[in-house]
PDB file of C-alpha atoms in Angstrom:
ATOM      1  CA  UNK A 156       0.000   0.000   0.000  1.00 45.00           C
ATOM      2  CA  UNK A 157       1.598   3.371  -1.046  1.00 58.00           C
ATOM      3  CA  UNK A 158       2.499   5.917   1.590  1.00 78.00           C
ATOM      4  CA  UNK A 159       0.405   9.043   1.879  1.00 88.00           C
ATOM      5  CA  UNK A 160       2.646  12.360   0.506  1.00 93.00           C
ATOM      6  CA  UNK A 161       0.503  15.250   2.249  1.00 95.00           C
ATOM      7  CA  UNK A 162      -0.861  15.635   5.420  1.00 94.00           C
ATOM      8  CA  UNK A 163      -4.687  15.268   5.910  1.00 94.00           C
ATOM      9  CA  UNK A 164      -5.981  18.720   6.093  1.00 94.00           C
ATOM     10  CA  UNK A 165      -8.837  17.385   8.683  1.00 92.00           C
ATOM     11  CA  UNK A 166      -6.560  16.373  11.393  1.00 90.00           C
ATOM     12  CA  UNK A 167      -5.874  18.992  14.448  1.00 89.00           C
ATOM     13  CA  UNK A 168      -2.467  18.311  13.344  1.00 91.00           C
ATOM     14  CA  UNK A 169      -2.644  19.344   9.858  1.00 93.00           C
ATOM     15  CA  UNK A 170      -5.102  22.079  10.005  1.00 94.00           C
ATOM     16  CA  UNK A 171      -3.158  23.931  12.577  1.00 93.00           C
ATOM     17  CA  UNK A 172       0.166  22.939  10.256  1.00 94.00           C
ATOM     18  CA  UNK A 173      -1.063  24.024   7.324  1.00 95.00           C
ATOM     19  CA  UNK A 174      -3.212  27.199   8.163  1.00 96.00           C
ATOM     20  CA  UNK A 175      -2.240  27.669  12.105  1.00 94.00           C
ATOM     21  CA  UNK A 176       1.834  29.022  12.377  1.00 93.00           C
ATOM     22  CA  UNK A 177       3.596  31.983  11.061  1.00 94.00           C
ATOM     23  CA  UNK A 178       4.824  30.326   8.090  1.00 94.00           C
ATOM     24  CA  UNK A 179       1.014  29.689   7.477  1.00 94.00           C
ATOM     25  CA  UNK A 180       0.234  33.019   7.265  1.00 95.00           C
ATOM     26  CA  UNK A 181       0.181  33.643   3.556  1.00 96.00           C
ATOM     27  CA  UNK A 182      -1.748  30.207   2.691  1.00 97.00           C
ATOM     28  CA  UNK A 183      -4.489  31.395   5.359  1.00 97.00           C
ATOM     29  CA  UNK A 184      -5.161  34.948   4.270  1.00 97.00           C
ATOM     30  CA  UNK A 185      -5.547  33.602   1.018  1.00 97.00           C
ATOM     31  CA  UNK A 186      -7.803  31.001   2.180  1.00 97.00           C
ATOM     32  CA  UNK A 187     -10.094  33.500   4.057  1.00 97.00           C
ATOM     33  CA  UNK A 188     -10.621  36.253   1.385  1.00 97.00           C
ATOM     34  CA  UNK A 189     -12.068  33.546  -1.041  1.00 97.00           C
ATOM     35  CA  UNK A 190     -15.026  33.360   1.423  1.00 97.00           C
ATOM     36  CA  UNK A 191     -14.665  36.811   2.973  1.00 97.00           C
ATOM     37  CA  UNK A 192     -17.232  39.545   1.072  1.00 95.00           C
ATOM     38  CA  UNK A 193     -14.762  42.592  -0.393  1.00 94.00           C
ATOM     39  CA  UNK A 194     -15.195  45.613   2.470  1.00 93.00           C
ATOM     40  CA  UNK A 195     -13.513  42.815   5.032  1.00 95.00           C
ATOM     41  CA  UNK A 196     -10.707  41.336   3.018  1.00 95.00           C
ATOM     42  CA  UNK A 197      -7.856  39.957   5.175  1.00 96.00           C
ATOM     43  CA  UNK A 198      -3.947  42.340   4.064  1.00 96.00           C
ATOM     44  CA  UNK A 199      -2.531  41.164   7.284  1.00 95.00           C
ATOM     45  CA  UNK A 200      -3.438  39.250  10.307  1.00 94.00           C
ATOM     46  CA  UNK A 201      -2.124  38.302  13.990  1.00 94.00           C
ATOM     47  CA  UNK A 202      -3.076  34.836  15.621  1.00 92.00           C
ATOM     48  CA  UNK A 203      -4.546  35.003  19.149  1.00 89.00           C
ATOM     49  CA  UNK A 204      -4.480  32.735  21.558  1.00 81.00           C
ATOM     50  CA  UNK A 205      -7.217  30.243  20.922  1.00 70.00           C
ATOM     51  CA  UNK A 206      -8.494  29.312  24.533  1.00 62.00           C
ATOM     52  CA  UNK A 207     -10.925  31.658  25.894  1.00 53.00           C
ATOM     53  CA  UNK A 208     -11.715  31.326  29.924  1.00 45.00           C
ATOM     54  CA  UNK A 209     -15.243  31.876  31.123  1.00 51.00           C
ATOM     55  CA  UNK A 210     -15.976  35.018  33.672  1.00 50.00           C
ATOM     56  CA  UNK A 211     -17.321  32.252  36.195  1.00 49.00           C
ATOM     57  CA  UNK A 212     -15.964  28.713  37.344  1.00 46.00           C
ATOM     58  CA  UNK A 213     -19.446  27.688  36.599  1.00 46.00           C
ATOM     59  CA  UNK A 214     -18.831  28.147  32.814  1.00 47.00           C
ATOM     60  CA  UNK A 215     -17.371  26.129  30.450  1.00 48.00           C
ATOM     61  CA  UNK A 216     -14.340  26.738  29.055  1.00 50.00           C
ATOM     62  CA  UNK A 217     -13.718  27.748  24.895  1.00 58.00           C
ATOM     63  CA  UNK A 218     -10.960  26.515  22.633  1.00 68.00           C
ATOM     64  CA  UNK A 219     -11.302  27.280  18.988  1.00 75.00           C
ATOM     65  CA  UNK A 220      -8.952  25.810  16.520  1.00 88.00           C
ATOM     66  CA  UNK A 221      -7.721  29.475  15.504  1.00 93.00           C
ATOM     67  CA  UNK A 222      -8.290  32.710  16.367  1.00 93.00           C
ATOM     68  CA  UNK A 223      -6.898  35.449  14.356  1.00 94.00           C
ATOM     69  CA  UNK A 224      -7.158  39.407  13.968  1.00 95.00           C
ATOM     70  CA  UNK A 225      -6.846  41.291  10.792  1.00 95.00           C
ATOM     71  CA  UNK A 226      -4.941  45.047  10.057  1.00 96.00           C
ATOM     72  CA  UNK A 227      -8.726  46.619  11.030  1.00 95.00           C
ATOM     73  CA  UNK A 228      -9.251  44.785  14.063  1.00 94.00           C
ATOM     74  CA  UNK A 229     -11.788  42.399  13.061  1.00 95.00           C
ATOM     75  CA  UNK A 230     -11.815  39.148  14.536  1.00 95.00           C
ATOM     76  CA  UNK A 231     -11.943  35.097  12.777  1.00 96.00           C
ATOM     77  CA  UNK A 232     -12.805  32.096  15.240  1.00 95.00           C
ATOM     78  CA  UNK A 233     -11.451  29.006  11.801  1.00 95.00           C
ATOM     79  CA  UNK A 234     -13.153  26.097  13.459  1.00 93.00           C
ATOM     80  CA  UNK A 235     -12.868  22.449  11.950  1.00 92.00           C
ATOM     81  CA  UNK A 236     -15.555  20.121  12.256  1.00 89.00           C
ATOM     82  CA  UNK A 237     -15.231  16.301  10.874  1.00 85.00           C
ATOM     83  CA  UNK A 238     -18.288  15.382  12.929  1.00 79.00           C
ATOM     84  CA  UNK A 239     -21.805  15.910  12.890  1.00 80.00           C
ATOM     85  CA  UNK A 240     -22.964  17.682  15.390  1.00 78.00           C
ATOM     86  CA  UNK A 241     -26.681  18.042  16.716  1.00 77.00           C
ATOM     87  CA  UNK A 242     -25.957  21.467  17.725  1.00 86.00           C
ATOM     88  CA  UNK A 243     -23.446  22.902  15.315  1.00 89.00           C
ATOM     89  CA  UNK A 244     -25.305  26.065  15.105  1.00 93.00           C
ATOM     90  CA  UNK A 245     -25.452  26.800  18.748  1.00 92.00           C
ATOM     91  CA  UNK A 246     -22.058  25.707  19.395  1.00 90.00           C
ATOM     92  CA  UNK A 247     -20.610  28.568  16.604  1.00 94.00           C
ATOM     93  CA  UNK A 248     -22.931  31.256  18.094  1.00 94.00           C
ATOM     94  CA  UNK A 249     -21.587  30.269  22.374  1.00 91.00           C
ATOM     95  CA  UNK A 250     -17.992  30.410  20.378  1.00 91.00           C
ATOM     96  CA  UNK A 251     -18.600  33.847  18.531  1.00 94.00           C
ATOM     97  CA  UNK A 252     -20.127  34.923  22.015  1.00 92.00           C
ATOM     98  CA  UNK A 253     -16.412  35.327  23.844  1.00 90.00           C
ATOM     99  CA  UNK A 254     -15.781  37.628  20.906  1.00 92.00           C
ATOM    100  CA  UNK A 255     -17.887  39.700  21.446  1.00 93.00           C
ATOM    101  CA  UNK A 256     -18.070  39.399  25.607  1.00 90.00           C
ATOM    102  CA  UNK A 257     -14.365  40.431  25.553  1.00 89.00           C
ATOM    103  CA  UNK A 258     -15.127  43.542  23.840  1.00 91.00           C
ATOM    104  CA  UNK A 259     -16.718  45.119  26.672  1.00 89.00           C
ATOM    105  CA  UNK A 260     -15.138  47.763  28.753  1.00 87.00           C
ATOM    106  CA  UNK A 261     -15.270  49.118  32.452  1.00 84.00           C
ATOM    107  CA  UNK A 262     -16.729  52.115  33.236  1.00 84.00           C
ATOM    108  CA  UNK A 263     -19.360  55.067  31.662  1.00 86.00           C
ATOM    109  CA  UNK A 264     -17.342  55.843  28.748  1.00 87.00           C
ATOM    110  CA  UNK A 265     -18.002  52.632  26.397  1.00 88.00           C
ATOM    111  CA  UNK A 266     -20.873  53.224  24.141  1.00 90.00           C
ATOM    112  CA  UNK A 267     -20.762  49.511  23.204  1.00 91.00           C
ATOM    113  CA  UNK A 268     -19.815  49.532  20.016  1.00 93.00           C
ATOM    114  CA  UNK A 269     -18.655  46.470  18.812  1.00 94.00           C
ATOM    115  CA  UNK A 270     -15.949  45.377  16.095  1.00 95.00           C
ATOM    116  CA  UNK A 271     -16.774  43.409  13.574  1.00 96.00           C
ATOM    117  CA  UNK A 272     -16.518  38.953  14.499  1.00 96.00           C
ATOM    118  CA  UNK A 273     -16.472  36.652  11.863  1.00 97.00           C
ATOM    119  CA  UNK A 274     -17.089  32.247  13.157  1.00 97.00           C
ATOM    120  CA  UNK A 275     -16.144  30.106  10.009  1.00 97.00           C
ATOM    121  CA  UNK A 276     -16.705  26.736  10.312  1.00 96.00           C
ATOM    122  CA  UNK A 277     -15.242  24.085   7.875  1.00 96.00           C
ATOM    123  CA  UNK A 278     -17.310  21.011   7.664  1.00 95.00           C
ATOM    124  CA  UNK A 279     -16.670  17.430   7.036  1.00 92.00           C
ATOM    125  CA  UNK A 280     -20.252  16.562   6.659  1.00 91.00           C
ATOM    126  CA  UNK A 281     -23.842  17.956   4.921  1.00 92.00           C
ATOM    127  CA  UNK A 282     -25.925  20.605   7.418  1.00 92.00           C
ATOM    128  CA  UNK A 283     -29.054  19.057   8.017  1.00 87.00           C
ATOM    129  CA  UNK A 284     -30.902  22.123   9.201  1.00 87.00           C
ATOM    130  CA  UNK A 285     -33.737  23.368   7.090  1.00 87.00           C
ATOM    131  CA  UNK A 286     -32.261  26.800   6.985  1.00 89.00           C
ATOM    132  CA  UNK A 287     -29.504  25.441   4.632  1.00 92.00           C
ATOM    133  CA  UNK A 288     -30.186  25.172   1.119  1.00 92.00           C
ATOM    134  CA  UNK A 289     -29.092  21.368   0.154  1.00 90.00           C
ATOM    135  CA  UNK A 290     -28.024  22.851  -2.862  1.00 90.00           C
ATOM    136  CA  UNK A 291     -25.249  25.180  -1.936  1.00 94.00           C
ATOM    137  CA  UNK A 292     -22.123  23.975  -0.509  1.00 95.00           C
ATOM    138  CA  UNK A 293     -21.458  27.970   1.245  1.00 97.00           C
ATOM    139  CA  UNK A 294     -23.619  29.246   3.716  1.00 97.00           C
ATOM    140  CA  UNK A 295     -23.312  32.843   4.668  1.00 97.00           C
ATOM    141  CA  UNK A 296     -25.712  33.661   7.747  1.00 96.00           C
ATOM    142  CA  UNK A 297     -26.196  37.271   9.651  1.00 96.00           C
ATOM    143  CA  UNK A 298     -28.788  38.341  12.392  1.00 95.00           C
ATOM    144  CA  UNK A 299     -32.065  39.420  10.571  1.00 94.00           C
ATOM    145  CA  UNK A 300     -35.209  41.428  10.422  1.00 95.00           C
ATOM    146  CA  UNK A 301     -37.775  38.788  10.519  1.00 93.00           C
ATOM    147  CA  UNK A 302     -39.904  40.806   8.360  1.00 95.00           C
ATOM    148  CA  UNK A 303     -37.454  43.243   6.292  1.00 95.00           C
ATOM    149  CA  UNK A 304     -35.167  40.281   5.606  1.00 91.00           C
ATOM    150  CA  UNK A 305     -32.041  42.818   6.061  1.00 95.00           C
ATOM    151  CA  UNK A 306     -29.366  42.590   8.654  1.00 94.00           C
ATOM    152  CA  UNK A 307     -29.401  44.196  11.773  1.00 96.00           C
ATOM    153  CA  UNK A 308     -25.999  44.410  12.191  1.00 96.00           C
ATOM    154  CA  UNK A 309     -23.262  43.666   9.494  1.00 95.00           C
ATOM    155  CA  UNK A 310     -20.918  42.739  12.467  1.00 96.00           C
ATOM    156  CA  UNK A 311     -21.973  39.463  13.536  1.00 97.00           C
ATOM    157  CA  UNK A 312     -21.414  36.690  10.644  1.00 97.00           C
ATOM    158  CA  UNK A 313     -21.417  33.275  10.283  1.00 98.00           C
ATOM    159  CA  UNK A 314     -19.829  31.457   6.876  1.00 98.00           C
ATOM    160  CA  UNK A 315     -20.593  27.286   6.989  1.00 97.00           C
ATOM    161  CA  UNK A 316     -18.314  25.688   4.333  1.00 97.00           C
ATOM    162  CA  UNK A 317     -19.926  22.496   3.501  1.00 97.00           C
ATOM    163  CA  UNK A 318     -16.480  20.606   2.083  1.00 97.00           C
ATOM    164  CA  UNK A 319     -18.165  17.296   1.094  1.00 96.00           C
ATOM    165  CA  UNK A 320     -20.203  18.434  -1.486  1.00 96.00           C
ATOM    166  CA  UNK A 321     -17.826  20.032  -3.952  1.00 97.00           C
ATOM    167  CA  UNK A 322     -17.207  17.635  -6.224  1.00 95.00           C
ATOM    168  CA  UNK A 323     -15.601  19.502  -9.318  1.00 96.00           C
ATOM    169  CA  UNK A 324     -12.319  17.575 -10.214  1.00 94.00           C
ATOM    170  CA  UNK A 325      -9.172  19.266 -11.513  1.00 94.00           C
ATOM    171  CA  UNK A 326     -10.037  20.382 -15.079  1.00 94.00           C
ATOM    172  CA  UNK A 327     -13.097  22.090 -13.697  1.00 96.00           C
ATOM    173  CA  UNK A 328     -11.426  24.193 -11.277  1.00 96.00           C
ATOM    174  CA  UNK A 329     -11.957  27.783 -12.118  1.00 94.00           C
ATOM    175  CA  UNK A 330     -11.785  30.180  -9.008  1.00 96.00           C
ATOM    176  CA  UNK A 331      -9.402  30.536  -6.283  1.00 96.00           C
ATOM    177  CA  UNK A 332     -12.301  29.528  -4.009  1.00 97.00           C
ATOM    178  CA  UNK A 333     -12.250  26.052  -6.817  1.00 97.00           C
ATOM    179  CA  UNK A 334      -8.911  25.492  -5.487  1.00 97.00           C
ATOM    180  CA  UNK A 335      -9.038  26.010  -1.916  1.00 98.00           C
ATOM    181  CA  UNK A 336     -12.036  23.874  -1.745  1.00 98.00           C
ATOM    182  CA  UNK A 337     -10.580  20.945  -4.120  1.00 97.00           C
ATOM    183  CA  UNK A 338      -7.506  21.325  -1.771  1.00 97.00           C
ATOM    184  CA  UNK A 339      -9.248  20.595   1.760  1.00 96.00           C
ATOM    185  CA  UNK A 340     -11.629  17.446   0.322  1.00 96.00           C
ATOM    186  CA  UNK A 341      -8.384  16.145  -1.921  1.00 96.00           C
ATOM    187  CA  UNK A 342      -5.268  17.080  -0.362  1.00 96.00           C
ATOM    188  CA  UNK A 343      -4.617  14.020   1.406  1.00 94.00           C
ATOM    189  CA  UNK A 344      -4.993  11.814  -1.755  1.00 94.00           C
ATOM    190  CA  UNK A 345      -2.410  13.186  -4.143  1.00 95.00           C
ATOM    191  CA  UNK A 346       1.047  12.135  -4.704  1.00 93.00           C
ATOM    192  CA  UNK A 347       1.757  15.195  -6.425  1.00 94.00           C
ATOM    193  CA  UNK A 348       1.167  18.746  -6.959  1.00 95.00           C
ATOM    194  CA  UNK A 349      -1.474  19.028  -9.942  1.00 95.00           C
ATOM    195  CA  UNK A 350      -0.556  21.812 -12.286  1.00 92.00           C
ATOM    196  CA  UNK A 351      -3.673  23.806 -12.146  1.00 92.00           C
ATOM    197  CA  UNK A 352      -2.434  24.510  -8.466  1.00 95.00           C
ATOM    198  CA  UNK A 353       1.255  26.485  -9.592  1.00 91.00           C
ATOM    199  CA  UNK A 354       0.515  29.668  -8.311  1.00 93.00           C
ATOM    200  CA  UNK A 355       3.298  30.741  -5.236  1.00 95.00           C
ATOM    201  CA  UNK A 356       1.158  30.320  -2.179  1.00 96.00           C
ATOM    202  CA  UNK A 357      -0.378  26.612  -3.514  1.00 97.00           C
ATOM    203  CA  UNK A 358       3.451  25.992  -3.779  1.00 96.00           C
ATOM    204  CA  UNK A 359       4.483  26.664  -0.734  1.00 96.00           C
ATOM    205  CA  UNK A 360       1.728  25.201   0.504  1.00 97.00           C
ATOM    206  CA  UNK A 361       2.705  21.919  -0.902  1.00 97.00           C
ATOM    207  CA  UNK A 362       6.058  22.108   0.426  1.00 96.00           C
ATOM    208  CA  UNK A 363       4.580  22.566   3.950  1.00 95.00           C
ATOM    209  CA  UNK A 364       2.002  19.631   3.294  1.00 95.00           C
ATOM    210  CA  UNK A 365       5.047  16.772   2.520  1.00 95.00           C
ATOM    211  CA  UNK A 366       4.521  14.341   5.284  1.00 94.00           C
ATOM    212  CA  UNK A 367       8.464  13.520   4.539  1.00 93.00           C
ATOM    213  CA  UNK A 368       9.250  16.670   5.476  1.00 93.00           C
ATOM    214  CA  UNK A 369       7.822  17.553   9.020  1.00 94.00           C
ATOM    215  CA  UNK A 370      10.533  17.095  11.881  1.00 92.00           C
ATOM    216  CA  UNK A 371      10.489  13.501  13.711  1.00 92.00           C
ATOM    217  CA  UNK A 372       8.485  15.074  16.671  1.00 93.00           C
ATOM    218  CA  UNK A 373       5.643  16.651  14.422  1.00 92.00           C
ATOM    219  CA  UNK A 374       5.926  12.893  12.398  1.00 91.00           C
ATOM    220  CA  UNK A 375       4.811  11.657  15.628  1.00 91.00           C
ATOM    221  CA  UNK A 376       1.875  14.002  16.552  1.00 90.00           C
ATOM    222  CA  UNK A 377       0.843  13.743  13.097  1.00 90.00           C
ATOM    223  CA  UNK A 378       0.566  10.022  13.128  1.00 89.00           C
ATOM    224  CA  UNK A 379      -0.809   9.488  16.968  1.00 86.00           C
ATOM    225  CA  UNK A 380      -3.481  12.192  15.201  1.00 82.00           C
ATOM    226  CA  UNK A 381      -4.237  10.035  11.953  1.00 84.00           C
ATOM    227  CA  UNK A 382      -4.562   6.702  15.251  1.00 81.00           C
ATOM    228  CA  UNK A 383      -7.174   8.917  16.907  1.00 75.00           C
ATOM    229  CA  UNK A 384      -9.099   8.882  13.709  1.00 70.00           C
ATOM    230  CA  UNK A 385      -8.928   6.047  12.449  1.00 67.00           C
ATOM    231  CA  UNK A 386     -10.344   5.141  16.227  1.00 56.00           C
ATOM    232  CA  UNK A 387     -12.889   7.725  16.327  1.00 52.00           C
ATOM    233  CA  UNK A 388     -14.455   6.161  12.600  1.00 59.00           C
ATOM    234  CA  UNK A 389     -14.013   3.023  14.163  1.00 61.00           C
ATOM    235  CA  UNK A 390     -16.185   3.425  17.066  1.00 52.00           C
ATOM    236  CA  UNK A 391     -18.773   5.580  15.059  1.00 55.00           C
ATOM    237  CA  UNK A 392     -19.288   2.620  12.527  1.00 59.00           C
ATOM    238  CA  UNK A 393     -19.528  -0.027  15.688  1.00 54.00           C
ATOM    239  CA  UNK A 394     -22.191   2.337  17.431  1.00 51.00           C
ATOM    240  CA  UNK A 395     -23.974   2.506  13.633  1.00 55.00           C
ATOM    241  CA  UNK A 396     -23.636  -1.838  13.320  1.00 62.00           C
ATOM    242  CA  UNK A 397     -24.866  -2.098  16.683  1.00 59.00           C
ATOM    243  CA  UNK A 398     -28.051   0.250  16.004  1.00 50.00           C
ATOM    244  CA  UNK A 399     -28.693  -1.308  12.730  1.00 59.00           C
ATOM    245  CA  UNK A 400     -28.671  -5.053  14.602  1.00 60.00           C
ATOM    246  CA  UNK A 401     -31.069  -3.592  17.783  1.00 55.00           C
ATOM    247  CA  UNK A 402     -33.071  -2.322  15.303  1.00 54.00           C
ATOM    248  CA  UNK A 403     -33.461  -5.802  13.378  1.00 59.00           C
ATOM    249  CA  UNK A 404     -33.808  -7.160  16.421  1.00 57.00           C
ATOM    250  CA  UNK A 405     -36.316  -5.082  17.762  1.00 59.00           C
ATOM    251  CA  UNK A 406     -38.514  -5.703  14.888  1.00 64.00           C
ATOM    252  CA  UNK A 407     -37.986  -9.162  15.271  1.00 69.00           C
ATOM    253  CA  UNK A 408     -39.826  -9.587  18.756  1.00 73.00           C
ATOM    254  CA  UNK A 409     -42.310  -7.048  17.650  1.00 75.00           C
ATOM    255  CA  UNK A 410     -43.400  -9.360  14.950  1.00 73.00           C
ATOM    256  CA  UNK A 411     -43.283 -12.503  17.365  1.00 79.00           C
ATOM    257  CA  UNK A 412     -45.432 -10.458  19.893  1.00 82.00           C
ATOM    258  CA  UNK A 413     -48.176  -9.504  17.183  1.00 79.00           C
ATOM    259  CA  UNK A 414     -48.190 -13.360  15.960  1.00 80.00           C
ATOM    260  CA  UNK A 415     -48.674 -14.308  19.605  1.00 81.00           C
ATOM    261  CA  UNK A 416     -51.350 -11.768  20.347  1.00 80.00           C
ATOM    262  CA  UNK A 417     -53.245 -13.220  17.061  1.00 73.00           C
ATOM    263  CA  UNK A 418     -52.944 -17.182  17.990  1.00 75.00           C
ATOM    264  CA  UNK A 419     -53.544 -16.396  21.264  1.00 77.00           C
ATOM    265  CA  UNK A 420     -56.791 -14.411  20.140  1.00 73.00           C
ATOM    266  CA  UNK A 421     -57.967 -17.909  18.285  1.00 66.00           C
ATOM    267  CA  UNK A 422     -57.608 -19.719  21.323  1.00 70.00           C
ATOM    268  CA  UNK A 423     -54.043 -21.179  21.386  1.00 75.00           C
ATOM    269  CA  UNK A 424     -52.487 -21.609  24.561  1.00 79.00           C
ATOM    270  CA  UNK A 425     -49.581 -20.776  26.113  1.00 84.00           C
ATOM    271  CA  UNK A 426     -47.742 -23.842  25.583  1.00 80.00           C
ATOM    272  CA  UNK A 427     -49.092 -23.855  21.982  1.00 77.00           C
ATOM    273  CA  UNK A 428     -47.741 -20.252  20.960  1.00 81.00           C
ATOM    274  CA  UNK A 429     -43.970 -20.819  22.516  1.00 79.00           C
ATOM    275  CA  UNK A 430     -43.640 -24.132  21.006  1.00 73.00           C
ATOM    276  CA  UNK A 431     -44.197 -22.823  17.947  1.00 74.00           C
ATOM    277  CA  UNK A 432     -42.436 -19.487  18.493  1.00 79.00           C
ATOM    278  CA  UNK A 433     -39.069 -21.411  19.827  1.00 78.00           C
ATOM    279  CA  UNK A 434     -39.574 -19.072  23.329  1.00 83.00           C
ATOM    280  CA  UNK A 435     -39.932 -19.393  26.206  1.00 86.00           C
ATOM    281  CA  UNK A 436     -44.243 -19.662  27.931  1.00 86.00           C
ATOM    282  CA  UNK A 437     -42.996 -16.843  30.607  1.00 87.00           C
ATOM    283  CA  UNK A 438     -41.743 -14.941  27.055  1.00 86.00           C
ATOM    284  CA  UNK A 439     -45.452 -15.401  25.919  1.00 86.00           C
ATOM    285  CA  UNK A 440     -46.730 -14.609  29.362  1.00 88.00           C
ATOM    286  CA  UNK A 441     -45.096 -11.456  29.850  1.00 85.00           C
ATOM    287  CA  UNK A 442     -45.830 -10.240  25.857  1.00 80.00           C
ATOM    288  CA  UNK A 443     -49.730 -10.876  26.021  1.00 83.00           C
ATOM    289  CA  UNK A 444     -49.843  -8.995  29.593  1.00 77.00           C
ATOM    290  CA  UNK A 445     -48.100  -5.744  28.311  1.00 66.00           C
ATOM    291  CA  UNK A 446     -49.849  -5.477  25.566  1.00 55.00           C
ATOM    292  CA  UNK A 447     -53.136  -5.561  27.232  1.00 56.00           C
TER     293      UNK A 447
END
């Protein structure tokens, strides 16, 4: 079996690798204004430190994946997300919340204005929310007039990259946005640079993706990262086997309770019905008294 070349963008690891250290800098700005509208494209930007205590001991603590501020101020929780959550949407808005908490300032003079905050979350699955249109892959989502339809406020937003469903392949890619997007589902799975992707930043990029070329230490991390995984798939397909059997199970006896309640309405006995069921009578018993 060949050896992967580049790192797994969908690992802690290789996220923070790839996007998350100085060198990364370029590769992420670049990133971020394909997604970002015009009036709050990224020129520069300073990473922040990425856990965020609550005011209480009572609260729960925040750790994004990266934090970053750009030349104006504005804030970017990047947060990475291989699994479904139930309550993705929540979880992005308590994140965004410390951004905006931490803005506040002691005494009469603050007139609460805010700067703008920006949560973009990367997704290794489909949205099943209504709200989302099943037919775009980029969700851009503000606070609202229910009636007017127009934002409130321009500086609270929410960007949802859905990564699984861009399927263009190489010859189709058009945009930088194409590229980005092609990189983070397909990155892992090439041997080589494609030529489409020969711009500077996609080459240095590359160059910091070669799994041959991270230091022993970050080998290590990067490996114990692929283990955790591999586990974490693993257990998720055991807990789906294990549903899928209950659930054959479970219609199993349901049907064996039904056929029992029907002999058992034609006069069959006990001893009758579990013979011919291959239970146990008590089995029969206990079936015909719960259901009435």
């Amino acid at each position: 079996m060949p050896k992967d070349v580049f790192i797994d963008p969908f690992t802690d690891f290789g996220f923070k690798k790839l996007f998350g250290e100085e060198e990364s800098k370029e590769a992420l700005i670049d990133f971020l204004n394909q997604f970002l509208p015009t009036h709050d494209q990224i020129h520069s930007l300073e990473y922040g430190k990425n856990e965020h205590l609550p005011r209480t001991e009572e609260d729960r603590i925040a750790i994004f994946d990266l934090l970053c501020t750009n030349q104006d101020n504005k804030k970017f929780i990047i947060e990475l997300q291989r699994a479904k959550q139930t309550f993705l949407v929540d979880r992005s808005i308590y994140y965004l919340s410390f951004l905006l908490q931490e803005q506040g300032k002691k005494g009469p003079d603050w007139n609460y204005e805010l700067q703008t905050v920006y949560s973009i979350n990367i997704l290794q699955f489909q949205l099943k929310e209504k709200a989302f249109s099943k037919r775009q892959l980029i969700h851009y989502a503000q606070i609202r007039h229910s009636i007017s339809g127009r934002p409130i406020t321009d500086k609270i937003n929410f960007i949802y990259l859905e990564v699984p469903k861009f399927n263009k392949s190489l010859d189709e890619l058009q945009s930088r946005q194409d590229k980005w997007l092609f990189l983070l589902k397909n990155l892992a799975k090439l041997d080589k640079r494609p030529p489409a992707l020969r711009d500077r930043v996609f080459q240095r990029f590359f160059e910091r993706a070669k799994i041959a070329k991270l230091p022993p230490k970050e080998a290590r991390n990067y490996q114990m990262n692929l283990e955790k995984m591999g586990d974490y798939k693993n257990t998720i397909q055991h807990a789906k086997n294990e549903a899928r059997e209950e659930g054959r199970e479970e219609g199993r006896v349901e049907n064996q309770i039904l056929t029992a309640q029907n002999m058992y309405s034609k006069g069959f006995d006990y001893k009758t019905i579990a013979d011919i069921l291959n239970v146990k009578e008590r089995e029969v018993k206990k079936w015909l008294k719960s259901k009435g």
